[in-house]
Each structure stands twice: as structure tokens, then as C-alpha cells.
Short mmCIF file of C-alpha atoms and ligand atoms in Angstrom, two decimals:
data_model
loop_
_atom_site.label_atom_id
_atom_site.label_comp_id
_atom_site.label_asym_id
_atom_site.label_seq_id
_atom_site.Cartn_x
_atom_site.Cartn_y
_atom_site.Cartn_z
CA MET A 84 90.56 118.26 99.78
CA ASN A 85 93.79 119.71 101.20
CA PHE A 86 95.59 116.57 102.38
CA ASP A 87 98.63 118.45 103.75
CA GLN A 88 96.48 120.56 106.00
CA ALA A 89 94.37 117.56 107.06
CA ARG A 90 97.59 115.75 108.02
CA ARG A 91 98.90 118.69 110.09
CA GLU A 92 95.59 118.85 111.93
CA MET A 93 95.64 115.09 112.50
CA VAL A 94 99.05 115.39 114.16
CA SER A 95 98.17 118.34 116.38
CA ARG A 96 94.61 117.34 117.39
CA GLN A 97 94.74 113.55 117.56
CA ILE A 98 98.37 112.79 118.33
CA ALA A 99 100.29 115.63 120.02
CA ALA A 100 97.15 116.64 121.98
CA ARG A 101 96.93 113.08 123.40
CA GLY A 102 100.47 113.02 124.69
CA VAL A 103 102.79 111.76 121.94
CA ARG A 104 105.92 113.87 122.55
CA ASP A 105 108.66 112.38 120.35
CA GLN A 106 109.29 115.14 117.79
CA ARG A 107 110.70 112.72 115.23
CA VAL A 108 107.50 110.65 115.40
CA LEU A 109 105.31 113.75 115.03
CA ALA A 110 107.38 114.89 112.03
CA ALA A 111 107.15 111.45 110.39
CA LEU A 112 103.36 111.38 110.76
CA GLU A 113 103.23 114.84 109.25
CA GLN A 114 105.41 113.72 106.36
CA VAL A 115 103.97 110.35 105.24
CA PRO A 116 100.95 110.75 102.91
CA ARG A 117 98.51 108.38 104.66
CA HIS A 118 95.82 108.88 101.99
CA LEU A 119 98.05 107.22 99.37
CA PHE A 120 97.83 103.94 101.34
CA LEU A 121 94.06 103.79 100.87
CA SER A 122 91.75 103.15 97.94
CA GLU A 123 90.41 106.27 96.26
CA ILE A 124 87.00 106.02 97.91
CA GLN A 125 88.59 105.97 101.38
CA GLN A 126 91.02 108.84 100.80
CA ALA A 127 88.74 111.64 102.02
CA ALA A 128 88.52 109.83 105.39
CA ALA A 129 92.29 109.12 105.58
CA TYR A 130 93.03 111.68 108.30
CA GLY A 131 90.06 110.86 110.54
CA ASP A 132 90.46 109.56 114.10
CA HIS A 133 89.74 105.88 113.31
CA PRO A 134 90.96 102.75 111.54
CA LEU A 135 89.79 102.19 107.95
CA PRO A 136 89.23 99.10 105.76
CA ILE A 137 92.03 98.15 103.36
CA GLY A 138 90.42 95.04 101.80
CA GLU A 139 90.61 91.31 102.68
CA GLY A 140 88.82 92.09 105.97
CA GLN A 141 91.89 93.99 107.28
CA THR A 142 92.33 97.58 108.50
CA ILE A 143 94.87 100.38 108.59
CA SER A 144 95.28 101.40 112.26
CA GLN A 145 93.98 104.63 113.77
CA PRO A 146 96.63 107.39 113.39
CA PHE A 147 97.05 107.78 117.17
CA MET A 148 97.72 104.04 117.54
CA VAL A 149 100.38 104.20 114.79
CA ALA A 150 102.04 107.17 116.55
CA SER A 151 101.93 105.78 120.06
CA MET A 152 103.20 102.30 119.11
CA THR A 153 105.96 103.92 117.04
CA GLU A 154 106.94 106.19 119.93
CA ALA A 155 107.11 103.14 122.20
CA LEU A 156 109.95 101.72 120.06
CA GLY A 157 112.11 104.73 121.03
CA LEU A 158 113.82 104.97 117.63
CA THR A 159 116.92 107.08 116.99
CA GLY A 160 117.49 106.32 113.29
CA SER A 161 120.10 103.55 113.44
CA GLU A 162 117.77 100.59 114.00
CA LYS A 163 116.75 97.61 111.92
CA ILE A 164 113.03 97.04 112.56
CA LEU A 165 110.79 94.05 111.96
CA GLU A 166 107.08 94.72 111.43
CA ILE A 167 104.49 91.92 111.45
CA GLY A 168 101.34 92.76 109.44
CA THR A 169 102.29 95.03 106.52
CA GLY A 170 98.63 95.62 105.58
CA SER A 171 98.52 98.84 103.56
CA GLY A 172 102.24 99.56 104.11
CA TYR A 173 101.54 102.82 105.98
CA GLN A 174 103.09 101.83 109.31
CA ALA A 175 106.13 100.48 107.44
CA ALA A 176 106.48 103.84 105.63
CA VAL A 177 106.40 105.68 108.98
CA LEU A 178 109.03 103.33 110.42
CA ALA A 179 111.15 103.80 107.28
CA VAL A 180 111.43 107.52 108.03
CA LEU A 181 112.55 106.85 111.61
CA ALA A 182 114.81 103.79 111.33
CA ARG A 183 117.68 102.58 109.14
CA GLN A 184 115.94 99.54 107.71
CA VAL A 185 112.47 97.98 107.88
CA VAL A 186 111.63 94.33 107.24
CA SER A 187 107.86 93.85 107.08
CA ILE A 188 105.91 90.58 106.78
CA GLU A 189 102.35 90.14 105.47
CA ARG A 190 100.50 86.83 105.21
CA ILE A 191 98.06 87.94 102.45
CA LEU A 192 99.78 88.11 99.06
CA SER A 193 97.45 90.70 97.47
CA LEU A 194 97.99 93.14 100.36
CA ALA A 195 101.76 92.63 100.26
CA GLU A 196 101.84 93.33 96.52
CA LYS A 197 99.82 96.54 96.86
CA ALA A 198 101.95 97.71 99.78
CA ARG A 199 105.16 97.06 97.82
CA ALA A 200 103.88 99.15 94.91
CA ARG A 201 102.93 102.05 97.20
CA LEU A 202 106.21 101.98 99.08
CA LYS A 203 108.09 102.00 95.76
CA SER A 204 106.36 105.22 94.74
CA LEU A 205 107.58 106.98 97.91
CA PRO A 206 111.15 107.77 98.87
CA ALA A 207 111.11 104.64 101.08
CA ASP A 208 113.84 102.43 99.61
CA ASN A 209 114.81 100.99 103.01
CA VAL A 210 111.72 98.75 103.34
CA VAL A 211 111.43 95.14 102.23
CA VAL A 212 108.07 93.33 102.31
CA HIS A 213 108.00 89.53 102.62
CA VAL A 214 104.98 87.22 102.33
CA GLY A 215 104.69 84.64 105.08
CA ASP A 216 103.73 83.83 108.66
CA GLY A 217 105.17 86.69 110.66
CA THR A 218 104.64 84.91 113.98
CA LEU A 219 107.84 83.02 113.05
CA GLY A 220 109.68 86.31 112.54
CA TRP A 221 112.28 86.61 109.78
CA PRO A 222 115.44 85.18 111.34
CA ASP A 223 117.66 85.63 108.26
CA SER A 224 117.68 89.43 108.68
CA GLY A 225 117.80 89.53 112.49
CA PRO A 226 118.49 90.42 115.19
CA TYR A 227 116.25 93.49 115.25
CA GLN A 228 116.59 96.53 117.48
CA GLY A 229 112.80 96.90 117.39
CA ILE A 230 109.81 94.69 116.49
CA MET A 231 106.24 95.89 116.01
CA VAL A 232 103.24 93.60 115.63
CA THR A 233 100.19 95.33 114.15
CA ALA A 234 97.67 92.49 114.64
CA GLY A 235 96.21 91.20 117.91
CA ALA A 236 97.93 88.15 119.43
CA PRO A 237 96.77 85.60 122.05
CA ALA A 238 100.32 85.72 123.49
CA THR A 239 103.71 87.10 122.50
CA PRO A 240 105.24 84.78 119.86
CA LYS A 241 108.48 83.30 121.25
CA PRO A 242 110.37 83.50 117.93
CA LEU A 243 109.93 87.28 117.94
CA LEU A 244 111.45 87.61 121.40
CA ALA A 245 114.33 85.42 120.25
CA GLN A 246 115.00 87.67 117.23
CA LEU A 247 115.10 90.84 119.33
CA ASP A 248 118.50 92.39 120.01
CA ILE A 249 119.54 93.03 123.61
CA GLY A 250 118.26 96.52 124.47
CA GLY A 251 115.61 96.25 121.74
CA ARG A 252 111.86 96.61 122.22
CA LEU A 253 108.92 94.56 120.99
CA VAL A 254 105.54 96.34 120.79
CA ILE A 255 102.52 94.05 120.46
CA PRO A 256 98.77 94.03 121.18
CA VAL A 257 98.02 90.96 123.35
CA GLY A 258 94.64 89.76 124.60
CA SER A 259 91.43 88.12 123.38
CA ARG A 260 90.11 88.29 119.81
CA SER A 261 87.88 91.24 120.77
CA SER A 262 90.19 93.37 122.91
CA GLN A 263 93.88 93.67 123.64
CA VAL A 264 96.40 95.75 125.57
CA ILE A 265 99.60 97.08 124.00
CA GLU A 266 102.58 95.38 125.65
CA ILE A 267 106.11 96.74 125.38
CA HIS A 268 108.79 94.11 126.02
CA THR A 269 112.37 95.30 126.48
CA LYS A 270 115.07 92.65 126.12
CA THR A 271 117.42 93.18 129.05
CA GLY A 272 119.64 90.09 128.54
CA ILE A 273 119.88 86.90 126.41
CA ASP A 274 116.77 85.49 128.08
CA SER A 275 115.45 88.31 130.25
CA TYR A 276 112.80 90.90 129.52
CA SER A 277 110.90 93.68 131.22
CA ILE A 278 107.25 94.29 130.29
CA ARG A 279 105.22 97.47 130.40
CA LYS A 280 101.51 97.53 129.57
CA ASP A 281 100.09 100.52 127.73
CA THR A 282 96.69 101.36 126.14
CA ALA A 283 93.71 99.13 125.50
CA CYS A 284 93.02 98.59 121.79
CA ARG A 285 91.29 96.41 119.22
CA PHE A 286 93.27 94.98 116.32
CA VAL A 287 92.45 92.39 113.65
CA ASP A 288 93.69 88.86 114.42
CA LEU A 289 97.31 87.78 114.20
CA ILE A 290 96.89 84.46 112.40
CA GLY A 291 99.65 81.88 112.33
CA ARG A 292 101.66 79.21 114.12
CA HIS A 293 102.17 81.41 117.20
CA GLY A 294 98.95 83.40 116.77
CA TRP A 295 95.25 82.59 116.33
CA GLU A 296 94.07 79.73 114.15
CA CYS A 297 92.64 80.75 110.79
N1 SAH B 389 100.31 97.87 109.75
C1 SAH B 389 99.21 97.87 108.81
C2 SAH B 389 97.89 97.46 109.41
C3 SAH B 389 97.86 96.04 109.63
S1 SAH B 389 96.31 95.21 109.78
C4 SAH B 389 99.06 99.20 108.10
O1 SAH B 389 99.79 100.14 108.40
O2 SAH B 389 98.20 99.28 107.22
C5 SAH B 389 97.01 93.66 110.25
C6 SAH B 389 97.69 92.92 109.13
O3 SAH B 389 98.32 91.79 109.71
C7 SAH B 389 96.70 92.37 108.10
O4 SAH B 389 97.08 92.81 106.83
C8 SAH B 389 96.85 90.86 108.24
O5 SAH B 389 96.72 90.16 107.02
C9 SAH B 389 98.26 90.74 108.78
N2 SAH B 389 98.58 89.50 109.49
C10 SAH B 389 97.81 88.78 110.35
N3 SAH B 389 98.50 87.71 110.80
C11 SAH B 389 99.72 87.74 110.21
C12 SAH B 389 100.89 86.92 110.28
N4 SAH B 389 100.96 85.82 111.03
N5 SAH B 389 101.96 87.29 109.54
C13 SAH B 389 101.94 88.39 108.75
N6 SAH B 389 100.87 89.20 108.65
C14 SAH B 389 99.78 88.90 109.37
#
């Protein structure tokens, strides 16, 4: 299997063809070896147009969803980003190419440990993975110029809005347990936000104090 070619085709057919325009995002998706974030039996399917299982009942998001949520953050390279839901570590690796620093939180220890090991083997030394309830954010490293939640929430957790820098964006799937819509919140002042709603999607549950119950 030629993974490099599969990745180039993924970017042109699934991502650029569907309207993702940010050249830095397209280049990052072309660069990060998505197959290395999956178990060996899943690797042949790594560049397909779908999410895939990563163990513990969780999934790595569809490539287009990764690209479009990343584009929505509008990154220039100087940002400190908070990600909730490390999962495989793939989205964190993409953010690490595009931002200055990435703080990622995962509630399941075994997934966090695997993601840390994978990220270590890449040139991604600007990512730190913490284990905990990401609905509380990670205030010690804030404020963040961008926050991405990669699990579906019943509502936007207030602590995340509080830890967002003015001018920063929070990208989060919000809705029921079976379907959500991507919301992009831009912090316009200390306690003011604008909201834009984007695509419909289906993510695994965000579980925690400001998410769904276990
Ligand atoms: N971004 C991941 C995909 C995430 S799947 C990737 O690139 O592979 C969603 C992840 O969110 C799961 O691993 C799940 O365990 C985690 N999660 C759910 N609720 C959470 C919470 N409150 N805090 C941190 N992680 C959470």
C-alpha cells in the first residue's frame, strides 16, 4: 500500500474537492501520517472517507471533518490550542503542524498513553497530552487562541468559553447524542461571543461535568 499517494488522494478528492481552501490545512493533512494513528489492521483503511474505531468504543474522525474543523480555527502558526478528546492523537498532530503549542485532554488513560507514544515518534514536540475531564478545560495553560472539542456535547461547556482568549475561536459539535451541528464561537469581548453554525455531524459522546453523564 502506498500511503503517501493515498494521503494525497484523500486531500484532493475528499477535502479540497469539498471546499476546504486553507492551503496550510491542506498541506498539514498531506503531511501527517494518519495510518500511524491506527492499529495495524485498520491501516489499509486509514485514508478512506469515514471515521474508524480506535478502541474503547471511540473513533478517529473522518478526514474531511478533521480538515474542516481545523480550517474553522483560522490558524496562522502563533496560537496556543486546547483540544478536548485526544483519542488517537491524530487531530492533535495536525494542530501541532499549524499552531505554536497544543494542549490536548483525554479522559481514557489507555488512549492518552497510546497517543503520547505516537506523538513522540513524530516531529511533534509541541503537544502535551493530559488525562482528565476536558469539559473543565485546562486553566493552568490558558488562555487559548483556539479550542477544539472532538466529541459531541449537549451544550458548550462554560469553562471552555472562559478559557478562550479574546479573538479566539471555539469549534465544537453540539446537539443530541445521535446528531450534532458544528458550532464556531468567536470571543468578541470578555463576556461576548458570536456563533456560526456549520455542518451536521455525528461524534462520540463528550462525557464529563459539563457534558453527558457516563
Ligand atoms: N480527536 C481524536 C478523536 C476523538 S474521539 C482523534 O484525532 O483521534 C473522542 C474522544 O473524546 C474519545 O477518545 C473520548 O474518550 C474523549 N472524551 C470524551 N469525553 C471527554 C472529556 N470530558 N474529556 C476528555 N476527553 C473526552
